[in-house]
Structure formats: C-alpha cells, structure tokens
Amino acid sequence: MTSNFSSSIKNSISIFNSKGIVSLDLLRGLVAYSVIIPHFFLFYGYNSKILEFSAVFAVEVFFILSGFVLGPQLERIFKYPTYENLKIFYSRRWMRTIPIYLVIMLSVAVIVPNISFDSVIKYLLFIFTWTHIPNEGEFFFPAWSLAVEEWFYLIFPLILITFSIFKKKQIHAILFFLILFLLVKLASYNFFTQSDEIRRVTFFRLDAIAYGYLTYLLTNKLTQLNKILKNIIWISIPIFILISYQFFINNIHILFVYSSAIAAILILVSFRYITSGLIKNDIIKKSSAFLAHTSYSVYLIHFLLFTLMQSYLHSVTTGFFIYITIIIILAVLSFYIIEKPILELRPNYNIQHKIKKTFKDSFIFSLFTNLLAFIIILFLAELSSNKIKHLYSNIYVKKVLKNQGVEVESDYSDKEIEIEKVINFKITRDKKRREAQKGSSYYYESYVVFKNKEFKSETLNIQKNGRRKTLNNEDNSNEEKNNFIIWVLGASP
C-alpha cells in the first residue's frame, strides 16, 4: 500500500469551505471563542468563577469534538491495522497541529523573560505537564491541552491496532483505555496537593478524547434523533453543565472531568443532529467553515497576543475590540501563510486495503507493547508504594502497638501535612537555586570550583563569609569558613 501526496490543485483548501459537518464546524468555532473571550477578561484582572469555568469547560468540549471528528480515521486504523495507515494518521495529525504550535510557542518563549532552555525543550516534546503541573516555568498555558491531544494521537491508535491484531472488538479497546485511566486517576487522586492536576496533567487526561471517539461509534449509524430523545438531550445539557460547574468551583476536579465530558457529549450530539434549515444557508456554511479553519490558531494566538498587549490595555471595551480584531487577522494570516500550504501536502489514505504484511510483524509494534507494559507496571508500582506503606502503618503497625499497650498518636491533620509539604518544597527550591548560582560547589566557573557567596531566600540566609544566619539573626557557627581555589587541569565546564 502506498500513500499518495495530493497536489495543491487537487487538494486545495479554502478558508470559507469545509468538507466537515457544518454544525460541528460551527460548534468548533463557538468553543474556540468560548475560551479566548473569558480569558481576555480574566487576564485583564476580572475575578470570576463563571468566566474561568466557561474557558475550562470549552476545552473539555474541544476534547470530545476532536475524538468525534477523528472517528473515521481511527476506525480505518482498527479495520486495516497496517503500518502505512498508521504512518498516514501520524503525518496528517502532526502536519495539522505541530507547525503553527511551534511558531506561536517559540514566539512566546522569545517574548517572555527568563525562560529556560530546559522549559522550551519540554514544550517542544509536550512533556512539560506530563506527570505534574510545575510550580514555575509554565510560560505557554494552552500547551497543556495540546499535550493531551498529541500524546493521544501517538498512543491510542497503537492500542486499537493491538486489539485489532488479536481479533478483539473495537469497543473493548476503548473500554480498556477508559477504565485504565479512570483507575489511574482514582489511584493518584490522594497523592496530589492540587486536585487541579487531575484535570491538567497530560497522563491523567489521555482518555478525554477517547470519549469523543466512543460517541462517534455509538452514533455513527444514526441518521436523525427522534423528538423525545432530542428533548431529553436539551433538558440534560444545562443540568450537567450546572453539575460540572458545582464540581469546578468546589475544586472536585476528578468529578468535574467526568460530568463535563457527559455535558460535552450531549452538546456535540445536539449539534450533530441539528435539522434546522439555517445550517443549509450559504452564509452559515461559509461562516462555520471560517470558524473551523481558524479555531486552532485562534486558540494558540490569543495567549501570545495578550502577552504583547497587556501593558497597553487601558480601556476594557476598546481593548477587547482590538484583541478580537487582531486575533482574527493573525488567524487568517496564519491559515494562508503556515497552515494551508502544509495541509495541502498531507497524505491521503489509499482506498486499497489488502496488505500482506501487517503491523503486528513490525519492530515498532513489538517495541511499543513491551515498553507500554513496562511503563504501566512502573507507574502503578510508584503510585501504590506510598499507599501500601500508609495502609501497613495504619492497619497493622498501629494495631500491634495498641495491643501491646503503646499509645499511638493520631495522624497529622490535612492542614499540617499541607504546611509541611509547602515548607519542604521551598527548602528544596532554594537549595537548587543556590546550587545553580555561579561559584557554588555544583557550578564550574573558570578554575574556581567553589567560593563562598552570599545567598538569601525564604529558607536560606548565607553570608559573604560562608556562615549561615538563623531566624534570630545569629550565626549558627563560631568558625569562619574558608574560600577554596581549586586548580583543575584538563577539565571542561
């Protein structure tokens, strides 16, 4: 099987024409602006849970919508599990998402001061929020949701191919994936000081898009919804939105994730089966296509634009008008200069499906299955270790001590544990900063390997003479600490 790269004439893309479903194109555009409009007011300084929820909920709808529109491609991969189909899938997705992301992300990295090279590399590889939300260095906030999408594109098709090769049903592959990450969330929930990490950490959210694909499979053969079902859906949408809002404002993010997924699915289905004649109107069609084609760049550009504009915004009304206008202009330029030329080069799936060699025979499949098994076992072992220790201490050790008449102290309160974690984090942070400064014993500076230097922070107070001061402003040592000049021959920094 060979992929054929379409010529720009045959596969020409117009910003006002779309091959997708009109109502879903419209939904994609509405969702994009449901992110950037609340963000403007939040960035401007408005403190509103409703605005914050609107933006966050819109991203959840994005996830479901992405899985739904990818349905035909993912279904093809399951039915015809070949290396060629997988390669085309990766090419099409990454040619759509990566180029404009690199341009915007690197632009933000240049503009925002004090961005480390390490942070840029992590953003390039979509691993900045892979297992946790960093306490500092997060300079391009839209990237967390893109990381979920990119890693889903990479991993989920391999899961489908694995189940297909072993003659398992497609629904079993999806349920396996969804249940696996539900268990991961449940096992991890108590180990995080910020429950928000359950919502934003990449590894925990890989199943978000799979719910959209499940929706596609369950509704694909439906031509229309009957009136009763439509009414049930329209009544259920505001109910689940209100439920997810309550979970969000109360910081119960693990329940917010699932309630918002249900609400997003209901919204998607209601848009998918709109029968109004307005959808057939040419103006609506062209507007929907425009919104769909520019939604991705709008989502990326809005953060860059506000970073540039924030010091010049003096009027909310004028600032908002300029903000929206410039975003639309930049999105159109992005489409014609960056996105359109690359999209027209994307490979198409070949209609021939008969392949002698299957993906099961490839080295990539063997490597992936072994590596995936190892990662899952390692991750579950790491998550369960502290829990097992806690259970052992509370169920066995305390019981034995109590039987022996030894008084067992109660556990620390949640507040005390939280304070202890914050203190430990600050100590670790300040030590790393001191170690990273020039002249410390961990940083080579010419021939001077170590020289006492003054360092002040929340937890450390080192004087120029190398002695540490306590909170009472007293030296903790009566001895002077000498500077050492060490000459190293043949060494490099």
Coordinates of N, CA and C in Angstrom, one line a residue, residues 26-179:
L26 N -19.4 24.8 13.1 CA -19.9 25.9 13.9 C -19.6 25.7 15.4
L27 N -19.8 24.5 15.9 CA -19.5 24.2 17.3 C -18.0 24.5 17.6
R28 N -17.2 24.0 16.7 CA -15.7 24.2 16.9 C -15.4 25.7 17.1
G29 N -16.0 26.5 16.2 CA -15.7 27.9 16.3 C -16.2 28.6 17.5
L30 N -17.4 28.2 17.9 CA -18.0 28.7 19.1 C -17.2 28.4 20.4
V31 N -16.7 27.1 20.4 CA -15.9 26.7 21.5 C -14.6 27.4 21.6
A32 N -14.0 27.7 20.5 CA -12.7 28.4 20.5 C -12.9 29.8 21.1
Y33 N -14.0 30.5 20.7 CA -14.2 31.9 21.2 C -14.8 31.8 22.6
S34 N -15.3 30.7 23.0 CA -15.7 30.5 24.5 C -14.4 30.3 25.4
V35 N -13.3 30.1 24.8 CA -12.0 30.1 25.5 C -11.4 31.5 25.5
I36 N -11.3 32.1 24.3 CA -10.5 33.3 24.3 C -11.2 34.6 24.8
I37 N -12.5 34.6 24.8 CA -13.3 35.7 25.3 C -13.2 35.7 26.9
P38 N -13.5 34.7 27.6 CA -13.3 34.7 29.0 C -11.9 34.9 29.4
H39 N -10.9 34.4 28.7 CA -9.5 34.6 29.0 C -9.2 36.1 28.9
F40 N -9.7 36.8 28.0 CA -9.4 38.3 27.9 C -9.8 39.0 29.3
F41 N -10.9 38.7 29.8 CA -11.4 39.4 31.0 C -10.6 38.9 32.2
L42 N -10.3 37.6 32.2 CA -9.5 37.0 33.3 C -8.1 37.6 33.3
F43 N -7.5 37.7 32.1 CA -6.1 38.2 32.0 C -6.2 39.7 32.4
Y44 N -7.3 40.4 32.1 CA -7.4 41.8 32.4 C -7.5 42.1 33.9
G45 N -7.9 41.1 34.6 CA -8.0 41.2 36.1 C -9.3 40.9 36.7
Y46 N -10.3 40.5 35.9 CA -11.6 40.2 36.4 C -11.5 38.9 37.2
N47 N -12.1 38.8 38.4 CA -12.1 37.6 39.2 C -13.4 37.0 39.2
S48 N -13.6 36.0 38.3 CA -15.0 35.4 38.1 C -14.8 33.9 37.9
K49 N -15.5 33.2 38.7 CA -15.5 31.7 38.6 C -16.3 31.3 37.3
I50 N -17.3 32.1 37.0 CA -18.1 31.8 35.8 C -17.2 31.9 34.5
L51 N -16.5 33.0 34.4 CA -15.6 33.1 33.3 C -14.5 32.0 33.2
E52 N -14.0 31.7 34.4 CA -12.9 30.7 34.4 C -13.5 29.3 34.0
F53 N -14.7 29.0 34.6 CA -15.4 27.8 34.2 C -15.7 27.7 32.7
S54 N -16.2 28.8 32.2 CA -16.5 28.8 30.7 C -15.3 28.4 29.9
A55 N -14.2 29.0 30.2 CA -13.0 28.7 29.4 C -12.5 27.3 29.6
V56 N -12.6 26.8 30.8 CA -12.1 25.4 31.1 C -13.1 24.4 30.5
F57 N -14.4 24.7 30.6 CA -15.4 23.8 30.1 C -15.3 23.7 28.5
A58 N -15.0 24.8 27.9 CA -14.9 24.9 26.4 C -13.8 23.9 26.0
V59 N -12.7 23.9 26.7 CA -11.6 23.0 26.4 C -12.0 21.5 26.5
E60 N -12.9 21.2 27.5 CA -13.4 19.9 27.6 C -14.2 19.5 26.4
V61 N -15.0 20.5 25.9 CA -15.8 20.2 24.7 C -14.9 20.0 23.5
F62 N -13.8 20.7 23.4 CA -12.8 20.5 22.4 C -12.3 19.1 22.3
F63 N -12.0 18.5 23.5 CA -11.5 17.2 23.6 C -12.5 16.2 23.0
I64 N -13.8 16.3 23.4 CA -14.8 15.4 22.9 C -15.0 15.6 21.4
L65 N -15.0 16.8 20.9 CA -15.1 17.1 19.5 C -14.0 16.6 18.7
S66 N -12.8 16.7 19.2 CA -11.6 16.1 18.5 C -11.7 14.6 18.3
G67 N -12.1 13.9 19.3 CA -12.3 12.5 19.2 C -13.4 12.1 18.2
F68 N -14.4 12.9 18.2 CA -15.6 12.6 17.3 C -15.2 12.8 15.8
V69 N -14.5 13.9 15.5 CA -14.2 14.1 14.1 C -13.0 13.2 13.6
L70 N -12.3 12.7 14.5 CA -11.2 11.8 14.2 C -11.8 10.3 14.0
G71 N -13.0 10.2 14.3 CA -13.7 8.8 14.2 C -13.4 8.0 13.0
P72 N -13.6 8.6 11.8 CA -13.4 7.8 10.6 C -12.0 7.3 10.4
Q73 N -11.0 8.2 10.8 CA -9.6 7.8 10.7 C -9.2 6.7 11.7
L74 N -9.7 6.8 12.9 CA -9.4 5.8 13.9 C -10.1 4.5 13.6
E75 N -11.3 4.6 13.0 CA -12.0 3.4 12.7 C -11.3 2.6 11.5
R76 N -10.7 3.4 10.6 CA -9.9 2.8 9.5 C -8.7 2.1 10.0
I77 N -8.0 2.7 11.0 CA -6.8 2.1 11.6 C -7.2 0.8 12.2
F78 N -8.3 0.7 12.9 CA -8.7 -0.5 13.6 C -9.1 -1.6 12.5
K79 N -9.8 -1.2 11.5 CA -10.2 -2.2 10.5 C -9.0 -2.7 9.6
Y80 N -8.1 -1.8 9.3 CA -6.9 -2.1 8.5 C -5.7 -1.7 9.2
P81 N -5.2 -2.6 10.2 CA -4.1 -2.2 11.1 C -2.8 -2.4 10.4
T82 N -2.5 -1.5 9.5 CA -1.2 -1.6 8.8 C -0.3 -0.4 9.2
Y83 N 1.0 -0.6 9.0 CA 2.0 0.4 9.3 C 1.7 1.6 8.4
E84 N 1.3 1.4 7.2 CA 1.1 2.5 6.2 C 0.0 3.4 6.7
N85 N -1.1 2.8 7.2 CA -2.2 3.6 7.7 C -1.9 4.4 8.9
L86 N -1.1 3.8 9.8 CA -0.6 4.4 11.0 C 0.3 5.6 10.7
K87 N 1.2 5.4 9.7 CA 2.1 6.5 9.3 C 1.3 7.7 8.7
I88 N 0.3 7.4 7.9 CA -0.5 8.4 7.3 C -1.3 9.2 8.4
F89 N -1.8 8.4 9.4 CA -2.5 9.1 10.5 C -1.6 10.0 11.2
Y90 N -0.4 9.6 11.6 CA 0.5 10.4 12.3 C 0.9 11.7 11.5
S91 N 1.1 11.4 10.2 CA 1.5 12.6 9.3 C 0.4 13.6 9.2
R92 N -0.8 13.1 9.1 CA -1.9 14.1 8.9 C -2.2 14.9 10.2
R93 N -2.1 14.2 11.3 CA -2.3 14.9 12.6 C -1.2 15.9 12.9
W94 N 0.0 15.5 12.8 CA 1.1 16.3 13.2 C 1.4 17.5 12.2
M95 N 1.0 17.2 10.9 CA 1.1 18.3 9.9 C 0.0 19.4 10.2
R96 N -1.0 19.0 10.8 CA -2.1 19.9 11.2 C -1.8 20.7 12.5
T97 N -1.2 20.0 13.5 CA -1.1 20.6 14.8 C 0.3 21.2 15.1
I98 N 1.4 20.6 14.6 CA 2.7 21.0 15.1 C 3.2 22.3 14.5
P99 N 3.2 22.5 13.2 CA 3.8 23.7 12.7 C 3.4 25.1 13.3
I100 N 2.1 25.3 13.4 CA 1.6 26.6 13.9 C 1.9 26.6 15.4
Y101 N 1.8 25.5 16.1 CA 2.2 25.4 17.5 C 3.6 25.8 17.8
L102 N 4.5 25.3 17.0 CA 5.9 25.7 17.1 C 6.2 27.2 16.9
V103 N 5.5 27.8 15.9 CA 5.7 29.2 15.7 C 5.2 30.0 16.8
I104 N 4.0 29.7 17.3 CA 3.4 30.5 18.4 C 4.2 30.3 19.7
M105 N 4.5 29.0 20.1 CA 5.1 28.7 21.3 C 6.5 29.3 21.4
L106 N 7.3 29.2 20.3 CA 8.6 29.8 20.3 C 8.6 31.3 20.3
S107 N 7.5 31.9 19.7 CA 7.4 33.4 19.8 C 7.1 33.8 21.2
V108 N 6.3 33.1 22.0 CA 6.1 33.4 23.4 C 7.3 33.2 24.2
A109 N 8.1 32.2 23.9 CA 9.4 31.9 24.6 C 10.4 33.1 24.4
V110 N 10.3 33.7 23.3 CA 11.2 34.8 23.0 C 10.8 36.1 23.7
I111 N 9.5 36.3 23.8 CA 8.9 37.5 24.4 C 9.0 37.5 25.9
V112 N 8.6 36.3 26.5 CA 8.5 36.2 28.0 C 9.9 36.1 28.5
P113 N 10.3 37.0 29.5 CA 11.7 37.0 30.1 C 11.9 35.7 30.9
N114 N 13.2 35.4 31.0 CA 13.7 34.4 32.0 C 13.1 33.0 31.7
I115 N 13.0 32.7 30.4 CA 12.5 31.3 30.0 C 13.8 30.4 29.8
S116 N 13.8 29.3 30.6 CA 15.0 28.4 30.5 C 14.9 27.6 29.2
F117 N 16.1 27.2 28.7 CA 16.1 26.3 27.6 C 15.5 25.0 27.9
D118 N 15.6 24.5 29.1 CA 15.0 23.3 29.5 C 13.5 23.3 29.4
S119 N 12.9 24.4 29.7 CA 11.4 24.6 29.6 C 11.0 24.5 28.1
V120 N 11.8 25.2 27.3 CA 11.4 25.2 25.9 C 11.5 23.8 25.3
I121 N 12.5 23.0 25.7 CA 12.6 21.6 25.2 C 11.4 20.8 25.6
K122 N 11.0 21.0 26.9 CA 9.8 20.2 27.4 C 8.6 20.6 26.6
Y123 N 8.4 21.9 26.3 CA 7.3 22.3 25.5 C 7.4 21.7 24.1
L124 N 8.5 21.6 23.5 CA 8.7 21.1 22.2 C 8.3 19.6 22.2
L125 N 8.6 18.9 23.3 CA 8.3 17.5 23.3 C 6.9 17.2 24.0
F126 N 6.2 18.2 24.4 CA 4.9 18.1 25.0 C 5.0 17.3 26.3
I127 N 6.0 17.5 27.1 CA 6.2 16.8 28.4 C 6.2 17.7 29.6
F128 N 5.9 19.0 29.4 CA 6.0 19.9 30.5 C 5.0 19.6 31.6
T129 N 3.9 19.1 31.2 CA 2.8 18.8 32.2 C 2.5 17.3 32.1
W130 N 3.5 16.5 31.8 CA 3.3 15.0 31.6 C 2.8 14.3 32.8
T131 N 3.5 14.6 34.0 CA 3.2 13.9 35.2 C 2.8 14.9 36.4
H132 N 3.0 16.2 36.2 CA 2.6 17.1 37.2 C 2.6 18.5 36.6
I133 N 2.0 19.4 37.3 CA 2.0 20.8 36.9 C 3.1 21.5 37.6
P134 N 4.1 22.0 36.9 CA 5.3 22.7 37.5 C 4.9 23.9 38.3
N135 N 5.7 24.1 39.4 CA 5.4 25.3 40.2 C 5.9 26.6 39.6
E136 N 6.8 26.5 38.6 CA 7.3 27.7 37.9 C 7.8 27.3 36.5
G137 N 7.9 28.2 35.7 CA 8.4 28.0 34.3 C 7.3 27.7 33.3
E138 N 6.1 27.7 33.7 CA 5.0 27.4 32.7 C 4.6 28.7 32.0
F139 N 5.2 28.9 30.8 CA 5.0 30.1 30.1 C 4.0 30.1 28.9
F140 N 3.5 28.9 28.5 CA 2.6 28.8 27.4 C 1.4 27.9 27.8
F141 N 0.4 28.5 28.5 CA -0.6 27.7 29.1 C -1.5 26.9 28.2
P142 N -1.8 27.3 26.9 CA -2.6 26.4 26.1 C -1.9 25.1 25.8
A143 N -0.6 25.0 26.0 CA 0.1 23.8 25.7 C -0.4 22.5 26.4
W144 N -0.9 22.7 27.6 CA -1.3 21.5 28.4 C -2.4 20.7 27.7
S145 N -3.4 21.4 27.0 CA -4.4 20.7 26.3 C -3.9 20.1 25.0
L146 N -2.9 20.8 24.4 CA -2.3 20.2 23.1 C -1.5 19.0 23.4
A147 N -0.9 19.0 24.6 CA -0.1 17.8 25.0 C -1.0 16.6 25.1
V148 N -2.2 16.8 25.7 CA -3.1 15.7 25.8 C -3.4 15.1 24.4
E149 N -3.7 16.0 23.4 CA -4.0 15.6 22.1 C -2.9 14.9 21.4
E150 N -1.7 15.5 21.5 CA -0.5 14.9 20.8 C -0.2 13.5 21.3
W151 N -0.2 13.3 22.6 CA 0.1 12.0 23.2 C -1.1 11.0 22.9
F152 N -2.3 11.5 22.9 CA -3.4 10.6 22.5 C -3.2 10.1 21.0
Y153 N -2.8 11.0 20.1 CA -2.6 10.7 18.7 C -1.5 9.6 18.7
L154 N -0.5 9.7 19.5 CA 0.6 8.7 19.5 C 0.2 7.4 20.1
I155 N -0.5 7.4 21.2 CA -0.7 6.1 21.9 C -2.0 5.4 21.5
F156 N -3.1 6.1 21.4 CA -4.4 5.4 21.2 C -4.5 4.6 19.9
P157 N -4.0 5.0 18.8 CA -4.0 4.2 17.6 C -3.3 2.9 17.8
L158 N -2.2 2.9 18.6 CA -1.4 1.7 18.8 C -2.3 0.7 19.7
I159 N -3.1 1.2 20.6 CA -4.0 0.4 21.4 C -5.0 -0.3 20.4
L160 N -5.6 0.5 19.5 CA -6.6 0.0 18.6 C -6.0 -1.1 17.7
I161 N -4.8 -0.9 17.2 CA -4.1 -1.9 16.4 C -3.8 -3.1 17.1
T162 N -3.4 -3.0 18.4 CA -3.1 -4.2 19.2 C -4.4 -5.1 19.4
F163 N -5.5 -4.4 19.7 CA -6.8 -5.2 19.9 C -7.2 -5.7 18.5
S164 N -7.0 -5.0 17.4 CA -7.4 -5.5 16.1 C -6.6 -6.7 15.7
I165 N -5.3 -6.7 16.0 CA -4.5 -7.8 15.6 C -4.9 -9.1 16.3
F166 N -5.2 -8.9 17.6 CA -5.6 -10.1 18.4 C -7.1 -10.4 18.3
K167 N -7.8 -9.8 17.3 CA -9.2 -10.2 16.9 C -10.1 -9.8 18.0
K168 N -9.8 -8.7 18.8 CA -10.7 -8.2 19.8 C -11.6 -7.1 19.2
K169 N -12.8 -6.9 19.8 CA -13.7 -5.9 19.4 C -13.2 -4.5 19.7
Q170 N -13.6 -3.6 18.8 CA -13.1 -2.2 18.9 C -13.6 -1.6 20.2
I171 N -14.8 -1.9 20.6 CA -15.4 -1.3 21.8 C -14.6 -1.8 23.1
H172 N -14.1 -3.0 23.0 CA -13.3 -3.5 24.1 C -12.0 -2.7 24.2
A173 N -11.4 -2.3 23.1 CA -10.2 -1.5 23.2 C -10.5 -0.1 23.8
I174 N -11.6 0.5 23.5 CA -12.0 1.8 24.0 C -12.3 1.7 25.5
L175 N -13.0 0.7 25.9 CA -13.4 0.5 27.3 C -12.1 0.2 28.1
F176 N -11.2 -0.6 27.6 CA -9.9 -0.8 28.3 C -9.2 0.5 28.5
F177 N -9.1 1.3 27.5 CA -8.4 2.6 27.6 C -9.1 3.5 28.6
L178 N -10.4 3.6 28.6 CA -11.2 4.5 29.5 C -11.1 4.0 31.0
I179 N -11.2 2.7 31.2 CA -11.2 2.1 32.5 C -9.8 2.2 33.1

